[in-house]
Coordinates of C-alpha atoms in Angstrom, one line a residue:
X1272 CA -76.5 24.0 40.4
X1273 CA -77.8 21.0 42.3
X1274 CA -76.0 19.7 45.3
X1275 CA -76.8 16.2 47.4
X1276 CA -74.1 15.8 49.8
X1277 CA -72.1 18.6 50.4
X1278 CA -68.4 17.9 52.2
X1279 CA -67.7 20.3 55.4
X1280 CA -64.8 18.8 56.8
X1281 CA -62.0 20.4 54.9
X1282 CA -63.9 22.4 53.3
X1283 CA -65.6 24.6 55.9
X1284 CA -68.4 26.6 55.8
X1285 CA -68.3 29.8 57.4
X1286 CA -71.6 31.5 58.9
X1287 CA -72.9 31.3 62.4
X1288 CA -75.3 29.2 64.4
X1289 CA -73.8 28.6 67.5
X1290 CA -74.4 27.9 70.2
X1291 CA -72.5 26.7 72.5
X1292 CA -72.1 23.6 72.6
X1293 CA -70.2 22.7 75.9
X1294 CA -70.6 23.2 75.7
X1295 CA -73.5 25.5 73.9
X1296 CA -75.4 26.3 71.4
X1297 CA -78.2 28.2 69.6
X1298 CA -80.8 30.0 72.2
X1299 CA -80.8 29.8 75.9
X1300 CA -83.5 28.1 76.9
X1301 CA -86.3 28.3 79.7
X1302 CA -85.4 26.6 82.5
X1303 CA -87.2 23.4 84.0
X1304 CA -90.6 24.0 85.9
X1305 CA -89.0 23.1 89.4
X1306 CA -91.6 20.5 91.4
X1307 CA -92.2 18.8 88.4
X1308 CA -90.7 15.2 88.4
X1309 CA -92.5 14.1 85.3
X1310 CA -93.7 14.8 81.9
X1311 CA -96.4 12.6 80.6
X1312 CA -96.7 10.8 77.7
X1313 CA -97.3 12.6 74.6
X1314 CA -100.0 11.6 72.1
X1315 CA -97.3 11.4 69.7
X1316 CA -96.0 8.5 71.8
X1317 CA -99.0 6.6 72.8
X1318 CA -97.9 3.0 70.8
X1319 CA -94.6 3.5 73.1
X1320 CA -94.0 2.6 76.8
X1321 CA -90.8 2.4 79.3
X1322 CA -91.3 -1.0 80.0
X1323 CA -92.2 -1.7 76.2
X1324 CA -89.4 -3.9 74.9
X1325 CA -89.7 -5.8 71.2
X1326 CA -88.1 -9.1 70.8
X1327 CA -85.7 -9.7 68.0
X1328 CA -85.3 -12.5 66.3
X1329 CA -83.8 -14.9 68.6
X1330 CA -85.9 -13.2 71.2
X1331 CA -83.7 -10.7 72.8
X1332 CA -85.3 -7.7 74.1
X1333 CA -84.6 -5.3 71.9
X1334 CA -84.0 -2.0 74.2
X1335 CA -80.4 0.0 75.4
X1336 CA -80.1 1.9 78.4
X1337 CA -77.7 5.3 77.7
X1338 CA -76.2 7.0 80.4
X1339 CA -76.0 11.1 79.9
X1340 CA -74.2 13.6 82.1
X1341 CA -77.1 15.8 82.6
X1342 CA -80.6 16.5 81.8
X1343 CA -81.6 17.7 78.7
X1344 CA -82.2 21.6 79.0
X1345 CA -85.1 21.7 76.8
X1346 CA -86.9 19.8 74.4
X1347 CA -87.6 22.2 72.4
X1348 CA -84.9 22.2 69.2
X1349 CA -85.2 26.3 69.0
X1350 CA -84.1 26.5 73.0
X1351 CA -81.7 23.8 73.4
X1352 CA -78.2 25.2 74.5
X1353 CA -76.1 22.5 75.9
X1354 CA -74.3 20.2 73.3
X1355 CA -75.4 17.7 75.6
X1356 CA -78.9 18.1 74.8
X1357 CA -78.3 18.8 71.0
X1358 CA -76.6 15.6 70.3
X1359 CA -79.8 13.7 71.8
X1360 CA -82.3 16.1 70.0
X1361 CA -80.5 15.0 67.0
X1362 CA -82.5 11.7 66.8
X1363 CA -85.8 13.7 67.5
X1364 CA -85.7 16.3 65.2
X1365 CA -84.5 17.0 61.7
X1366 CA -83.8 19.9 59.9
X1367 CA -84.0 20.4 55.8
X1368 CA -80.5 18.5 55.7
X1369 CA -78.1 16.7 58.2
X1370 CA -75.3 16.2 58.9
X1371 CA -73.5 12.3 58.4
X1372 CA -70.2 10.5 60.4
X1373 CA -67.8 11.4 57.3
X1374 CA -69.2 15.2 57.8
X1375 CA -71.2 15.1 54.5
X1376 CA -74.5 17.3 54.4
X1377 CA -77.3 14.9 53.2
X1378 CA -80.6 15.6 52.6
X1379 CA -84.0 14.9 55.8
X1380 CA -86.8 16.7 55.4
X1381 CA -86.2 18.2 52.2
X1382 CA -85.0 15.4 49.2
X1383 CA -83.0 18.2 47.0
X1384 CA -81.8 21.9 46.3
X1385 CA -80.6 24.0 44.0
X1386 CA -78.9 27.7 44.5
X1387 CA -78.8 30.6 42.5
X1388 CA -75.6 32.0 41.2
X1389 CA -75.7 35.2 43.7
X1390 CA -76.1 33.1 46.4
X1391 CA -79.0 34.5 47.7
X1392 CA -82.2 32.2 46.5
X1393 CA -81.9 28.6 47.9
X1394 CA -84.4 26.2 46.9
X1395 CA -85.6 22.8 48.7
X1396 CA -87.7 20.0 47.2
X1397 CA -89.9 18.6 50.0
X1398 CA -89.0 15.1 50.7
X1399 CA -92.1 12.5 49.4
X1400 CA -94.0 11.3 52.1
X1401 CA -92.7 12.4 55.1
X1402 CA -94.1 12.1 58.4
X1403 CA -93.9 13.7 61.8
X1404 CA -93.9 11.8 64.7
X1405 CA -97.7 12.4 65.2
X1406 CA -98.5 11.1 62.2
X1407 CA -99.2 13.8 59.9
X1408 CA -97.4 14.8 56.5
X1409 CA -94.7 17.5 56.4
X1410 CA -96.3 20.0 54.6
X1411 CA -94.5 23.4 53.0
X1412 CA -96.3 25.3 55.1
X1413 CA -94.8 23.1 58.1
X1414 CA -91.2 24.0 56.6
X1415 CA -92.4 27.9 56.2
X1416 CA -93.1 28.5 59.9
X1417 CA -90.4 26.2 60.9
X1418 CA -87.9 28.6 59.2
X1419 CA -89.8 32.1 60.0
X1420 CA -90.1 30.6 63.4
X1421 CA -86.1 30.8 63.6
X1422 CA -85.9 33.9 61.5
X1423 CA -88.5 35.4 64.2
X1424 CA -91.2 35.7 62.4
X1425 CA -90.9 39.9 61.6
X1426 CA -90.3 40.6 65.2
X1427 CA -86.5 41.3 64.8
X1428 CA -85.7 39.0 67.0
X1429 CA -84.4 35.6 65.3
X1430 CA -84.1 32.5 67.1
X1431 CA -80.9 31.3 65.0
X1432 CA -78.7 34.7 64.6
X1433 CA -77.4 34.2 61.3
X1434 CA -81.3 33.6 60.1
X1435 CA -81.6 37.6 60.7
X1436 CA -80.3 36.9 56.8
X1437 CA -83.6 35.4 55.3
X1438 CA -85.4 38.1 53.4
X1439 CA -88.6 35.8 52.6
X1440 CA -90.2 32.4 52.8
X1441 CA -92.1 31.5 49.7
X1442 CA -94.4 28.4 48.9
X1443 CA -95.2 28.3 45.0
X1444 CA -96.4 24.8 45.1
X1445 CA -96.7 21.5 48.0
X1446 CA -92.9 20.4 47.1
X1447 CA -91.1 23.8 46.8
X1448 CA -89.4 25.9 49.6
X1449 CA -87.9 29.2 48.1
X1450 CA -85.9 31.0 50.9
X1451 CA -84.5 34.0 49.7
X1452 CA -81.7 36.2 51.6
X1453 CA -80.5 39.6 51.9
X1454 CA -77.2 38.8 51.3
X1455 CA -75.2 36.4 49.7
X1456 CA -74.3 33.3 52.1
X1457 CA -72.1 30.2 51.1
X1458 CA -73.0 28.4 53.8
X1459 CA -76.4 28.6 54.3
X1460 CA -76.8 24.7 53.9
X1461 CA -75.1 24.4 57.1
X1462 CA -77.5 26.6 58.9
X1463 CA -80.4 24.7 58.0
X1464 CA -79.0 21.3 59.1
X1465 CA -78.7 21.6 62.7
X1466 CA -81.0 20.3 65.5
X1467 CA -82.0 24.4 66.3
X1468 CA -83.4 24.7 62.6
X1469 CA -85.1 22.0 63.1
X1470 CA -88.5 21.4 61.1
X1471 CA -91.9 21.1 63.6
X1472 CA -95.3 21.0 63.4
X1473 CA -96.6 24.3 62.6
X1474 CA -100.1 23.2 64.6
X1475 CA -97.7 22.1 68.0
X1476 CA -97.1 25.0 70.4
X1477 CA -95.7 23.1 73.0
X1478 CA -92.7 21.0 71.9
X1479 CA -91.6 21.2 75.7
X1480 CA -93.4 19.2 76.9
X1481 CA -94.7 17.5 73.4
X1482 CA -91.6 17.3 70.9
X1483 CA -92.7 16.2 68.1
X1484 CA -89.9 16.1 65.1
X1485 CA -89.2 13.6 62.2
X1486 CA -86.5 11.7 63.5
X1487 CA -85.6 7.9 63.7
X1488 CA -86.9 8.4 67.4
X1489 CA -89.8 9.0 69.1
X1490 CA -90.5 11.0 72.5
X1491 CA -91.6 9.1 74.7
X1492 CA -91.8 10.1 78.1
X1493 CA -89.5 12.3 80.9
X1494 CA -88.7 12.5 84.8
X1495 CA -86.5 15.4 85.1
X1496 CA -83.1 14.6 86.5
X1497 CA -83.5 10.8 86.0
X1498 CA -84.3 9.6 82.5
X1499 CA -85.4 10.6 79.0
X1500 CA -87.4 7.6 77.2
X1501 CA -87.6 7.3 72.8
X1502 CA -89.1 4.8 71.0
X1503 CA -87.8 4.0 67.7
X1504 CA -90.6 5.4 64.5
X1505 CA -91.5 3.0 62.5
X1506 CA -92.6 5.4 60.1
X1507 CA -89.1 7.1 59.8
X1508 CA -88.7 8.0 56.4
X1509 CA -84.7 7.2 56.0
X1510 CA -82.8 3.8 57.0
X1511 CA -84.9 2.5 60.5
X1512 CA -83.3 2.4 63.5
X1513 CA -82.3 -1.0 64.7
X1514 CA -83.3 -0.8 68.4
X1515 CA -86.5 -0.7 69.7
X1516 CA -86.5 1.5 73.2
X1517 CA -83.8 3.6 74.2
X1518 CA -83.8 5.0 77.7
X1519 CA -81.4 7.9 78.3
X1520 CA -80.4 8.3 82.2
X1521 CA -79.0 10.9 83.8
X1522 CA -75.8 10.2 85.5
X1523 CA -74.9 13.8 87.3
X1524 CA -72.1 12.1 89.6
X1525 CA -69.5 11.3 87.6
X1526 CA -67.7 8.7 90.2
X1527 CA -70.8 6.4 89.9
X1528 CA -70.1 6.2 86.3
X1529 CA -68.1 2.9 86.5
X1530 CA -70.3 1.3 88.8
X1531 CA -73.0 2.0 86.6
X1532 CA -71.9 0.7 83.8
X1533 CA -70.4 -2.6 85.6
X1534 CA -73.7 -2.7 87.7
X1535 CA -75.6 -3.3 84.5
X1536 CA -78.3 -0.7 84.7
X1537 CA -76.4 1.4 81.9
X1538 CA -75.0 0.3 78.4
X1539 CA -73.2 3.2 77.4
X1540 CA -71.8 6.5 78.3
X1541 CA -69.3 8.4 76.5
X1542 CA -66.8 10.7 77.4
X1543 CA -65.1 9.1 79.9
X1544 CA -61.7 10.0 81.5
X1545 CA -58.7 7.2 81.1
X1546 CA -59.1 6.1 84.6
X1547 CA -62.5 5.7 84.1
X1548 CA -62.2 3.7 81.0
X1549 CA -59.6 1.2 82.6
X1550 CA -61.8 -0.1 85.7
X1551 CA -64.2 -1.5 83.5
X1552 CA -64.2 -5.2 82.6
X1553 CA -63.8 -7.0 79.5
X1554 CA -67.3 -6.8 78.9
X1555 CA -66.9 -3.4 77.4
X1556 CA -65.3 -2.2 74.2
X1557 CA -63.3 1.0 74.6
X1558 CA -64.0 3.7 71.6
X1559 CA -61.6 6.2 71.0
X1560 CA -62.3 9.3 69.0
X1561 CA -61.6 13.7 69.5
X1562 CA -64.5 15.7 70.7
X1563 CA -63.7 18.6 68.2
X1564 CA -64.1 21.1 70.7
X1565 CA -62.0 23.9 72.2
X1566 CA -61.6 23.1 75.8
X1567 CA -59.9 26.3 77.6
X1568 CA -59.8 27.9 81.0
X1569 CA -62.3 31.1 79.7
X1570 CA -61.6 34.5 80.9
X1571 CA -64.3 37.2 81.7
X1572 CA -62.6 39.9 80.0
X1573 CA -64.7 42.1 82.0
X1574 CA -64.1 41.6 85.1
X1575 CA -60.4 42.1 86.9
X1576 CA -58.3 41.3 86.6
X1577 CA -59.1 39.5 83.7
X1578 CA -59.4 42.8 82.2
X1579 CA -55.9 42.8 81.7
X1580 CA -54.7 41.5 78.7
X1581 CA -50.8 41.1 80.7
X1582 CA -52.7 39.0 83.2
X1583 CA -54.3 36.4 80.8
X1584 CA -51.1 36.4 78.9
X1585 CA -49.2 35.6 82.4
X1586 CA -51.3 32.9 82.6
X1587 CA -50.6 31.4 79.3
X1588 CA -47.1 31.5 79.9
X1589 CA -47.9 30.1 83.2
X1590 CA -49.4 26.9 82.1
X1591 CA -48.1 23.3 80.6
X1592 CA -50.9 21.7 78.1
X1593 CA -48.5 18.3 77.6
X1594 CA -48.3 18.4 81.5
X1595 CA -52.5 18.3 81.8
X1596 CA -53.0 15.7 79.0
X1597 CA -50.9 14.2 80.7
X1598 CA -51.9 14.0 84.3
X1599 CA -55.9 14.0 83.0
X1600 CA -55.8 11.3 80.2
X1601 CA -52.8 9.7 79.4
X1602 CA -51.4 12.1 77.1
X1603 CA -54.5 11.9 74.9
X1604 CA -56.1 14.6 73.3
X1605 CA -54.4 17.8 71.5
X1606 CA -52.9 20.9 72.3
X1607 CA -54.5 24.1 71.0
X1608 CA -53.6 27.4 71.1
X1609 CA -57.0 29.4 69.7
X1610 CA -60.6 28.9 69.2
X1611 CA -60.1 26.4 66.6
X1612 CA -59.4 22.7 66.3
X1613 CA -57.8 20.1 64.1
X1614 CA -60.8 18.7 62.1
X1615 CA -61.3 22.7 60.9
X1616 CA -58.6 21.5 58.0
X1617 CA -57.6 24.7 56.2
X1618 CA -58.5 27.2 59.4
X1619 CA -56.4 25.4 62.1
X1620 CA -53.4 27.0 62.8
X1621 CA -51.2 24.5 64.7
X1622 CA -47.9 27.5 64.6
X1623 CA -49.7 29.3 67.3
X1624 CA -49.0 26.6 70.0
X1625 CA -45.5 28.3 69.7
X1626 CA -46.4 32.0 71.1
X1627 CA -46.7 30.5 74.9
X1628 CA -44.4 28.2 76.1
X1629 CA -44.3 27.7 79.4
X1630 CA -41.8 30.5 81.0
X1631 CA -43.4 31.1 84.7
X1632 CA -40.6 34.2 84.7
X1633 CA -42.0 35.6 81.9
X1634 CA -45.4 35.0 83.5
X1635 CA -44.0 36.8 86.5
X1636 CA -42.8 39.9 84.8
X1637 CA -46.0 40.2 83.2
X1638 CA -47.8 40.1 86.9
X1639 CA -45.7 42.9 87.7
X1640 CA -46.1 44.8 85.0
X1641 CA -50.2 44.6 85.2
X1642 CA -49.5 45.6 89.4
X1643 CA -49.7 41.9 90.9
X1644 CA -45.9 41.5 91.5
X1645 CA -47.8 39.2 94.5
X1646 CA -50.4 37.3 92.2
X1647 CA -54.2 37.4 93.3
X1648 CA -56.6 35.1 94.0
X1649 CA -59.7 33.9 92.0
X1650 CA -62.6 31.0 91.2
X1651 CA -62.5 28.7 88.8
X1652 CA -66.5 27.5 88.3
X1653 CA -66.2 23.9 86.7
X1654 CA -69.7 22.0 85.7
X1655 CA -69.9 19.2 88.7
X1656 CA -70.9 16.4 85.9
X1657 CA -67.9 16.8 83.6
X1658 CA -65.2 14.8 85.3
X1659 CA -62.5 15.8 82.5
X1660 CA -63.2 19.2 82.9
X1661 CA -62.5 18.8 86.9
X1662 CA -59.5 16.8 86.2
X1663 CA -57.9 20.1 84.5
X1664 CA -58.7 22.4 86.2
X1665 CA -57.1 21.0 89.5
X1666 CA -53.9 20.4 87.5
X1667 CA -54.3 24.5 86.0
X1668 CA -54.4 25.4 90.0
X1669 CA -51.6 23.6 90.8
X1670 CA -49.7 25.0 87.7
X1671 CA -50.6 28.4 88.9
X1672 CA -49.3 28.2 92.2
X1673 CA -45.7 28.6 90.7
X1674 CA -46.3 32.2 89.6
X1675 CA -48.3 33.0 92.9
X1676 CA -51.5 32.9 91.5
X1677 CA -54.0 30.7 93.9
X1678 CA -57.4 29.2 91.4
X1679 CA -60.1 28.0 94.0
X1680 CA -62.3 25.3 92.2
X1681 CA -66.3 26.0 92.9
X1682 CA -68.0 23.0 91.3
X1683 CA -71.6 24.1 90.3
X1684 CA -74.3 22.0 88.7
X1685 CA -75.0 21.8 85.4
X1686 CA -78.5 24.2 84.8
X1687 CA -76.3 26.9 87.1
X1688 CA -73.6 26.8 84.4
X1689 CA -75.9 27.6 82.4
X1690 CA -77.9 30.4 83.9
X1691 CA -75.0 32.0 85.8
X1692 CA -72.3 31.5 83.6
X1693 CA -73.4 31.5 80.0
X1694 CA -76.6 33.5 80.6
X1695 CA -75.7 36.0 83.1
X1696 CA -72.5 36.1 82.5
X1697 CA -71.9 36.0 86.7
X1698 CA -67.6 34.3 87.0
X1699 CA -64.1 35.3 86.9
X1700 CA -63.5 31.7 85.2
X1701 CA -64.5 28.5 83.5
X1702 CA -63.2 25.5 82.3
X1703 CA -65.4 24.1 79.7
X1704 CA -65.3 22.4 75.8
X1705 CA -66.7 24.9 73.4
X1706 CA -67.9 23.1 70.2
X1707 CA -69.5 24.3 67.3
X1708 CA -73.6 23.3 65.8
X1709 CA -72.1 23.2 62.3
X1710 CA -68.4 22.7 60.9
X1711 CA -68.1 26.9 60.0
X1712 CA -65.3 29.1 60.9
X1713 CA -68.4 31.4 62.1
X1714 CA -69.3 28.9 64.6
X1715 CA -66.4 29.0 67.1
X1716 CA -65.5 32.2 66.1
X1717 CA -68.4 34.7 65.9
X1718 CA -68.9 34.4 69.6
X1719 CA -65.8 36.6 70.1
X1720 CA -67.4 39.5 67.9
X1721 CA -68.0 42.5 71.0
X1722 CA -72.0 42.2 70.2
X1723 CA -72.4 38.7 69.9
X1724 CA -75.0 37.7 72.2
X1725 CA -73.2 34.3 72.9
X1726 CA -70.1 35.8 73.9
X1727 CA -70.3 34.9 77.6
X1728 CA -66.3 35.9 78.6
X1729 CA -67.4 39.7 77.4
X1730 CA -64.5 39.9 74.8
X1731 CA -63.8 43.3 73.4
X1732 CA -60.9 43.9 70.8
X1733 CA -62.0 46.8 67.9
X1734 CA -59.2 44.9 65.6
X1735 CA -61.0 41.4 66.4
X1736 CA -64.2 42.8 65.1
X1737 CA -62.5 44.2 61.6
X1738 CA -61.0 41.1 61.1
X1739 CA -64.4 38.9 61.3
X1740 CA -66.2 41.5 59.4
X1741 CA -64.0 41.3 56.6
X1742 CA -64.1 37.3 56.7
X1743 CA -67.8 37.9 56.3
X1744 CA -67.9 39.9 53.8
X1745 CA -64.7 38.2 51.8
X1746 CA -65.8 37.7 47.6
X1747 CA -63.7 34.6 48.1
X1748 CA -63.0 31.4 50.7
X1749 CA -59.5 32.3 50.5
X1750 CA -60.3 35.8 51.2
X1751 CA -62.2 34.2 53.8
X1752 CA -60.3 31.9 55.6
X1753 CA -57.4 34.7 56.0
X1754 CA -59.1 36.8 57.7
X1755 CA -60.7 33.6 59.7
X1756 CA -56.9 33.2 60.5
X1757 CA -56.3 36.7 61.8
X1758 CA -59.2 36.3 64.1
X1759 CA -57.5 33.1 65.4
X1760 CA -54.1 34.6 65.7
X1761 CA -55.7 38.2 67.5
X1762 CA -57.6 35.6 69.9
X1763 CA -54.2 34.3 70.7
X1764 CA -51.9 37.2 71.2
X1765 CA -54.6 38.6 73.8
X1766 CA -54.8 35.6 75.3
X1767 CA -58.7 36.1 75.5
X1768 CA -58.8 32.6 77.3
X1769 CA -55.8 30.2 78.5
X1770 CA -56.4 27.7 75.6
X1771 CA -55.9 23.8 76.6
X1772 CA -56.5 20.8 74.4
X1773 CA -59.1 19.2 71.9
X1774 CA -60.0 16.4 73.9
X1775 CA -60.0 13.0 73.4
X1776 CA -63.3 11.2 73.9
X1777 CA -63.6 7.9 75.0
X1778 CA -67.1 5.7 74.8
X1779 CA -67.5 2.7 77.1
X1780 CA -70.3 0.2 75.0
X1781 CA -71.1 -3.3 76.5
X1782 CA -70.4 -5.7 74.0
X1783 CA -73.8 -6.8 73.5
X1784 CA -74.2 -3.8 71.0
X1785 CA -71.7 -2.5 68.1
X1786 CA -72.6 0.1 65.3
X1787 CA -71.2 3.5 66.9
X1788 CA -69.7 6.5 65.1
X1789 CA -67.8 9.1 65.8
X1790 CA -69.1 12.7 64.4
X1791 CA -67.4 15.6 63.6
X1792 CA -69.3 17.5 65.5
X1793 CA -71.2 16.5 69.1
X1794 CA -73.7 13.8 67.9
X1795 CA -74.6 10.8 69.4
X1796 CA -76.6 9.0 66.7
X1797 CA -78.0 6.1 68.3
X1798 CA -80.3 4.8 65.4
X1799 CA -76.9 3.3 64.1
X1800 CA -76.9 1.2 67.4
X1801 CA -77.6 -2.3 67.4
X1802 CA -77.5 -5.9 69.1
X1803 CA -74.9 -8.2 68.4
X1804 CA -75.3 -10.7 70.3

């Protein structure tokens, strides 16, 4: 059975790639040489430039100037972690398919596939003339090592977790891919269209420093902690993308934001706050999407006395989401009550919003009960570049006061989220958006499993772990998705983390341009951009 554009919006898939998006995803990567300010050009990149702007037809230079809260962590697809530096890598690199705006999976590198009836032999038709950023033809073999690559290549250690699956990787001719697993996976399409399955050069060992994908954009060039530079590939093999040059900077301090954008020297920058949003002048258009992401105060289970499933429950009772939307955005955005969000159709359960209402006396009593009749004191480590994320946790410490429970706010920069939080696992608390690499149950909820590697608040509940076993192994979806939905509701009634919102995101674009879309999932596609002036 042949399929060209399979639908995951309501109709999930389930397996896991995560990462965590941040929020994060896929594997952590190595972190930036420090003393180096600057990555050279690439050979791949040689007909590009920084100050290289081509005219358009009534002679505009045809270039955009993006701002992005942080650095990108890696340019390396099979290392990138933040969602922040996914959702740039996306017009870098490809993988067999993608994913579109109306969350269809179309095919990139690969033109077609077919799957057996067990579910456990997928395979792709190589796409027609193809190229790479360097110049050279995808080839099967590229696609082979690509894939093994992720799998991890025999040494039992696979780049993409859920790739541990992939039994072989077979070749018969220079068009056909024939992955075979060990078990039977639904969703296996959805695995292979992220930016961490992404298909590279099997002769290029150092896409740090020399990414080379098949993407509408080129790499350029790099200074760490300013600006990333693409060039649009004239060679790409799908629709072209309509601007020229696109330089990404980094804007780390999120109050220069406005005067940024108003200054000139930035275009666009999304996911702003509402106060943010309303200084700027009428040269902007306002976009209004959701983030589809789960953004919660997260627990170390591990550590008291988080420890304590009556303290994270006090919590939960201790809190008022309407009260943050409201104080942080206007009301926007969507309260949540589990590691799940709206645009999950069939596995969103909205009826858990109703097991903590805010009752600080019933927060109290639960104190007491877990031996903190007095409260405690603890830190809150928030990411020093994500304004919204600032904005709630001030109002969660002030919520907190009225059950005698003091939250101290350490802002920390981005890369030490990411190593001391997410990688080492070092906090009492965090308030970040988890989203998910692909639109599968698996993918928001497989980090909660006691063994996952990416489950960075150390959850640890026997029952949780049946549960998503048995969704794993359902014979149906609707087997599936109920046991999905007892992993949801367990997540809840142990208040493993004090769930919050699915926020709203707002893009400031200067009017000059036009052609954004939203995504289901964290994408900025900028190849849809263009000048319409």
């Amino acid at each position: 059975m042949t399929k060209r554009g399979q639908k995951f919006g309501k109709v999930l898939f389930v397996s896991m790639l995560l990462t965590l998006t941040i929020a994060l995803g896929g594997c952590a990567g190595d972190k930036e040489e420090e003393g180096s300010s600057q990555v050279a050009k690439t050979p791949a990149a040689e007909a590009g430039s920084e100050t290289a702007a081509a005219e358009t037809t009534d002679g505009e230079a045809s270039q955009i100037t993006i701002g992005i809260p942080q650095d990108l962590n890696s340019l390396d697809p099979n290392k990138a972690v933040g969602s922040g530096t996914l959702e740039i890598l996306f017009n870098i690199y490809e993988g067999l398919y993608k994913p579109d705006s109306d969350g269809n999976l179309i095919p990139a590198v690969a033109s077609d596939y077919t799957v057996s009836d067990d579910k456990k032999v997928y395979t792709f038709t190589l796409r027609d003339g193809i190229q790479f950023h360097n110049g050279n033809p995808v080839t099967v073999e590229d696609v082979k090592y690509s894939i093994e690559k992720c799998a991890g290549n025999g040494t039992g250690e696979p780049l993409i977790s859920a790739f541990s699956n992939i039994e072989s990787v077979e070749t018969p001719d220079d068009k056909t891919i024939v992955i075979s697993l060990t078990e039977p996976e639904d969703d296996f399409l959805a695995l292979v269209s992220t930016v961490n399955a992404a298909i590279v050069p099997a002769d290029v060992d150092d896409l740090e420093t020399n990414p080379v994908g098949t993407g509408p954009y080129k790499f350029v060039s790099r200074s760490l902690q300013e600006n990333v530079v693409l060039k649009k590939f004239d060679a790409y093999w799908g629709e072209p993308a309509h601007i020229e040059d696109v330089a990404l900077k980094v804007i780390a301090d999120g109050d220069s934001i406005v005067m940024n954008l108003e200054g000139g020297s930035i275009d666009m920058m999304a996911r702003l706050t509402t106060t943010q949003a309303a200084q700027l002048g009428d040269q902007f258009d306002i976009l209004e999407g959701t983030m589809n992401l789960v953004q919660a105060m997260y627990l170390n289970n591990a550590v008291e006395p988080f420890n304590n499933e009556k303290v994270r429950q006090a919590l939960s009772y201790a809190i008022n989401k309407q009260e943050i939307l409201d104080f942080t955005a206007d009301g926007k955005g969507t309260p949540i009550a589990s590691s799940m969000f709206p645009a999950f159709g069939k596995y969103y359960m909205e009826e858990l919003n109703d097991v903590y209402t805010t009752d600080a006396e019933k927060a109290k009593e639960l104190l007491t009960e877990a031996g903190y009749p007095d409260g405690f004191t603890f830190t809150i480590k928030v990411p020093s570049n994500y304004q919204p994320h600032i904005d709630t946790a001030a109002v969660l410490a002030e919520q907190l006061k009225t059950i005698g429970v003091t939250a101290n706010i350490e802002l920390i920069e981005w890369e030490s989220w990411l190593s001391d939080v997410y990688k080492n696992r070092e906090f009492e608390a965090t308030v970040v958006g988890v989203d998910a690499s692909t639109l599968t149950a698996g993918a928001l909820l497989g980090r909660f499993v006691s063994t996952a590697h990416n489950n960075f608040i150390n959850y640890n509940d026997a029952d949780y772990d049946a549960a998503y076993a048995n969704a794993q192994a359902a014979a149906s979806d609707e087997e599936a998705t109920k046991y999905y939905k007892e992993c949801e509701t367990i997540l809840t009634n142990t208040a493993a983390n004090v769930y919050i919102q699915d926020m709203a995101e707002l893009v400031a674009l200067n009017k000059k341009y036009a052609g954004y879309e939203f995504y289901p999932l964290y994408i900025q596609d900028i190849a849809k951009l263009y000048i319409a002036e």
